[in-house]
């Protein structure tokens, strides 16, 4: 019993094997492989159209046609519907933010149901993003672009899910806020959250992540630990043009 | 005694009250339509047919099973609502990713089928359904004779409307529903069983139509065309109120009942166009309807 | 002789019960009873739904005459559809035996050589009910009128009759067509203090008006209701509780005499228990007379058959003796009925008591008043 | 000293949404032939300013002039015709048209309004050559026949810029042109913007400070709907208020 | 890839023309004329719906009012058929201009509802106005003689006139769709704010296409009035608006030939089911349901996907 528990403990929080995905006829992911250890922050880096978003969506069960294996805490997710994956404890913040126009800011914030205890409270979240507090009653999509991004992140922190998939969370945010999100991610990491981050802002990525996976044409082609980033700048330049 | 435009005030009172009673039906029907239309983005053309089914099932329950009016008021919405659930599961659920028009086309077809079947089964002259004994008779209000049953219709409709409004606007369920209208995939990714929720909502909207049908059975002719005549007007009510606005549908339903009642007195020929004139004006002045949220 | 007969009527709308399949059955019964086959007349019957739309009716009629070789079209309720078929029939030189429609235009301004209008019309209804009611002391009238040409003409016809018989019309209100709720109009009618509320509407509108009049206690308060176009199927739908006391005019009632009872018995057997309406009876009567005409003239040429039909009296078990006038109007006795109370009724479909018989000569519009060009 | 040549200017520009003032008495002068950046924290009112300048929103108060002409009363399409063209913060392409068609629809604007419904659309082939060039400029040649809706996010942005440029506007308003763009594209689009700025005036909103530093001649910092600071990057970026409200301590 | 008229479109139009030239000698001409009129009507709606992205739920107003005007002109004023048709079409265009100017200010489903509202008003006008003959309609409209010379009483003669009108209308629609104007429409349907920001006066385009669609719907209605010698309330009733939307959807909206097929299927269905009595509506409804479930893109839409070519 104890041994089994330890085995799961040591296993990756998320193990993605040979993940393939299609939009209608077009084959986008051609076998993505990567692992995320519990409590780790990893990024997916890559050019536009490399398939980063698609990878997150496929993990989350949002792409109808997908094959391969996605193991989350030892459990296979590949054939589950999105809602079951959410209930398993993965929270997703989409690239296009997905703020609901027919809901107020507050309703947007309170929308995702709490999956597990231990999430942030409404007050915690509002302290983290003071902009939102002033605008709680307005219609969700009346927020500025950056405010919408904050709201999108804020609402999934409430759910108690400890595993976050964030698709370009700093896009369109002012530098102060980006820094604040950086601190938030660091503190989440401290609290034991595991995070997969898709980022274009390489500096930001380097400041928060433990490891970086490089995605190209629907495959993971390299992994660079954050500690070795200085030694690999040449490679990164070739991959990303940084 | 003073008169208003040639109508004694007491008669006017009576007419206002009648308008309110008719408004109850508009409100109930447009509420069901607004729930389905506003929350699920389905233009439910079979709403009228489902209202008609409500009346017919009540008749069948009474005639074949001996279930009285009061039982029917509970059972019929459940039965017809269940048929709605089946329709949603088997057919409508496959159309969500398409343009709204397809939902309209499907429900239009369903309405034809349902009406046709009832016509074949029961003819078109209509069937009698008596007012329940407890509610027969009426009150002499001085300015008019108010049948007890009509009073009950207003009451029942107010209660149901308010309950629905509360459930949708003031609870989380409502927020889920509204969010699911916009982006069901994302709501699903939050761990909510969107398909089931949508199915039940459709069933509920249909049950509201059926409830209105049971209420209508004793006073309007129970016949297969009873819904078809009403559906366009009810659409107009929903549009004037603002699509997706529950409160809008309710208030506009009652309000237009009254306005229509007044036109019936002052310019009866125009009473059925009045709603459309109002609709055109409202839409030109307030595009999202009286209570609608602007997108 | 091969004759093709097309029954064109409403099979899915508001007139489906009073015409519909029953008219096909009635036509078949007429052919059977006439023993057409034995007399060398092969009759084929086809039928279609005109959905109460003139354009559908005219399309089908055209196609029947042009393509299907139909010789005679029967029934056609709904005045607008009937007028459309009337025009096509005139153009194609065929025969049209109308039973279901009410418009007096068929034998008036629009009369056509091949058209016979068999059962009733707005004049006969207005005349029967209007005159009889006034004679019985119901002098002050208020009309609840469906706001379209048919309702207007019904109101107008009845007004003439009422005034000619010494009554007065104290007011009228026009309701949208079709309507659902009539309570507002009924209260206006009540407030007028009239003796009679004349229902110048049809079908579901009439049924709803009567139902709601009962609900609002209009009849209990002493006003009478007069249905100007109401069929036994409507009474059946209303139930006697609601419809009792209503006065109306019809050309036929199944329980009039032994002949009608026997014929209706056979009809019911084929129609799952429903009794025939006057429209069904009219189809039977018209087809019977038509077949006699074909037999007599030895072929189906329109002119010959129509001549024979117009110059020989008709006789059958449903309408008894009758006559087809030069303008195409078939005249026969009409009857004024009152709907029984539930206590008076002894069984299913026992709905009417006879108040008066209106003799054929005075039941219909005089020949010279119609303005039909065929009348010289 | 000759007074600077102002192409677009706004005076006391104000926008109130029910009970909330998003833009409050903003004065803005954009000098011809420069790249002018509008920066500020999220919700400062930058996009709202853009919407006001292009009349996608009706100002509550204030006026706008372009080339010395008051344009406060004009409709959005009319402003675009004058040569002031904007891009959108949330990417705006014609999703069911191909990349080429997207660009061509902008080029077609030069024919004036195309109400010529009787003419064969073949006349539009005349624009293909130029459309290709525009697509090439933003590096989308590979995707030229693809349906725009299926492009990845970053490529949609690139396409949008190509479309905007195709109008050859006198002045461009770019709302976060680099948002969501991969690093290599950022450099390419920066270069592109610099190139086109030679002949035009650009007003742009951008959160990528290195881009702003690199490109802009002048910066206006908005905060809470008001102008907080104005000047060249070096000056603005040292302003303590700007650092506090926008840049943050951790940067640089 | 330069744009031009695809070969297969030319081939289909040519094939269609040949078929239609032979058709009256094989099939009942009046029946084909009905299909032709509705094909034009549905194509006119499709121009607005499929290519302008605007769902009008009140197109019966144009179809019907044109048909009344033509019927009245031919019967009461005794005008020749071409003048009567012209007048009807102009009336529809004019009505389209008025309704369109008000309706295009609103979008999506609201647009649909405004058009429905105006159409209901036209309907009530038709029900009440003295010249329309109420629910009897205008009957026995003379077909007259074309230019006062060629009598149209003969179905076959009339057929070729109708064919010319309808085919001309269809070609006009084809050209509108494939014109520079059509390209702008496509862009507006795809992303309206973006079109505005490119400097297009979106509302003028919408109004223009609305009026064109109304005009062509009117042309269909006028022609129909002559063919059936009848203008009736059915033509202006909302179910007519619904029916034509159904035709378009069933055939495939946004396709070129879909509305033709949709019209043919539905008109044929109505014709053949007329003898099924009370089961007509059930059958019709079932067919709609089945086709929505199985051919969502419409008959031609599915076909076009199979052969991977726009149809
Ligand atoms: N809905 C869709 N249908 C078809 N193809 C799509 C769709 N969405 C994305 N694609 C294609 O899938 C590929 C991967 O897209 P994806 O969005 O995953 O890229 P990404 O790495 O997230 O890029 P970006 O940095 O631009 O967001 C791209 O080539 C894109 O064109
Ligand atoms: N239509 C509207 N109704 C109400 N409030 C609005 C509306 N549009 C914008 N706002 C509010 O006005 C403020 C300014 O918004 P704006 O979009 O201009 O910000 P921004 O500076 O572009 O921010 P970001 O950098 O995040 O895009 C925000 O607080 C926003 O919530
Ligand atoms: Mg992405
Ligand atoms: Mg912004």
Coordinates of N, CA, C and O in Angstrom, one line a residue, chain C residues 15 144-148 150-151 154-155 175 177 182 198-210 226-230:
Chain C
X15 N -61.1 22.9 -41.8 CA -62.3 22.3 -42.4 C -62.2 20.8 -42.7 O -63.1 20.2 -43.3
X144 N -70.3 39.8 -33.8 CA -68.9 39.5 -33.6 C -68.4 39.0 -34.9 O -68.7 37.9 -35.3
X145 N -67.6 39.8 -35.6 CA -67.3 39.5 -37.0 C -65.8 39.3 -37.3 O -65.0 40.0 -36.8
X146 N -65.6 38.2 -37.9 CA -64.2 37.9 -38.3 C -63.8 38.9 -39.3 O -64.5 39.2 -40.3
X147 N -62.6 39.5 -39.1 CA -62.2 40.7 -40.0 C -61.6 40.3 -41.3 O -60.5 40.5 -41.6
X148 N -62.5 39.7 -42.1 CA -62.1 39.4 -43.5 C -63.3 39.3 -44.3 O -64.4 39.3 -43.8
X150 N -65.1 37.2 -45.8 CA -66.2 36.2 -45.5 C -67.0 36.7 -44.3 O -68.2 36.7 -44.4
X151 N -66.3 37.1 -43.3 CA -67.0 37.6 -42.1 C -67.8 38.9 -42.4 O -69.0 39.0 -42.0
X154 N -70.9 37.9 -44.3 CA -71.9 37.2 -43.4 C -72.6 38.3 -42.6 O -73.9 38.2 -42.4
X155 N -71.9 39.2 -42.1 CA -72.5 40.3 -41.3 C -73.5 41.1 -42.1 O -74.6 41.4 -41.7
X175 N -63.1 41.2 -35.2 CA -61.9 40.6 -34.5 C -61.0 40.1 -35.5 O -61.3 39.7 -36.6
X177 N -58.5 37.7 -37.6 CA -58.7 36.3 -38.0 C -57.4 35.7 -38.3 O -56.6 36.3 -39.0
X182 N -61.5 35.8 -27.3 CA -62.6 36.6 -27.7 C -63.3 37.3 -26.5 O -64.3 38.0 -26.7
X198 N -74.5 37.9 -32.8 CA -74.4 37.1 -34.0 C -72.9 36.8 -34.3 O -72.1 37.7 -34.3
X199 N -72.6 35.5 -34.4 CA -71.2 35.2 -34.6 C -70.9 35.1 -36.1 O -71.1 34.0 -36.7
X200 N -70.5 36.2 -36.7 CA -70.2 36.1 -38.1 C -68.7 35.7 -38.3 O -67.9 36.4 -38.8
X201 N -68.5 34.5 -37.9 CA -67.1 33.9 -38.1 C -67.3 32.4 -38.3 O -68.4 31.9 -38.5
X202 N -66.1 31.7 -38.3 CA -66.2 30.3 -38.7 C -65.2 29.5 -38.0 O -64.3 30.0 -37.4
X203 N -65.4 28.2 -38.0 CA -64.4 27.2 -37.5 C -64.0 27.5 -36.1 O -64.8 27.7 -35.2
X204 N -62.7 27.4 -35.9 CA -62.1 27.6 -34.5 C -62.5 28.9 -33.9 O -62.7 28.9 -32.6
X205 N -62.7 29.9 -34.7 CA -63.1 31.2 -34.1 C -64.5 31.1 -33.4 O -64.7 31.6 -32.4
X206 N -65.4 30.5 -34.2 CA -66.7 30.3 -33.6 C -66.7 29.5 -32.4 O -67.3 29.8 -31.3
X207 N -66.0 28.4 -32.4 CA -65.9 27.5 -31.3 C -65.4 28.2 -30.1 O -66.0 28.1 -29.0
X208 N -64.3 29.0 -30.3 CA -63.7 29.7 -29.1 C -64.7 30.8 -28.6 O -64.8 31.0 -27.4
X209 N -65.4 31.4 -29.5 CA -66.3 32.5 -29.1 C -67.4 31.9 -28.2 O -67.7 32.4 -27.2
X210 N -67.9 30.7 -28.6 CA -69.0 30.1 -27.9 C -68.5 29.6 -26.5 O -69.1 29.8 -25.5
X226 N -76.1 33.5 -31.7 CA -76.5 32.9 -33.0 C -75.3 32.6 -33.8 O -74.5 33.5 -34.1
X227 N -75.1 31.3 -34.2 CA -74.0 30.9 -35.0 C -74.4 31.1 -36.4 O -75.4 30.5 -36.9
X228 N -73.7 31.9 -37.2 CA -74.1 32.1 -38.6 C -73.4 31.1 -39.5 O -73.9 30.9 -40.6
X229 N -72.3 30.5 -39.1 CA -71.8 29.4 -39.9 C -71.2 28.4 -38.9 O -70.1 28.5 -38.4
X230 N -72.0 27.4 -38.6 CA -71.6 26.4 -37.6 C -72.1 25.1 -38.0 O -73.1 24.9 -38.6

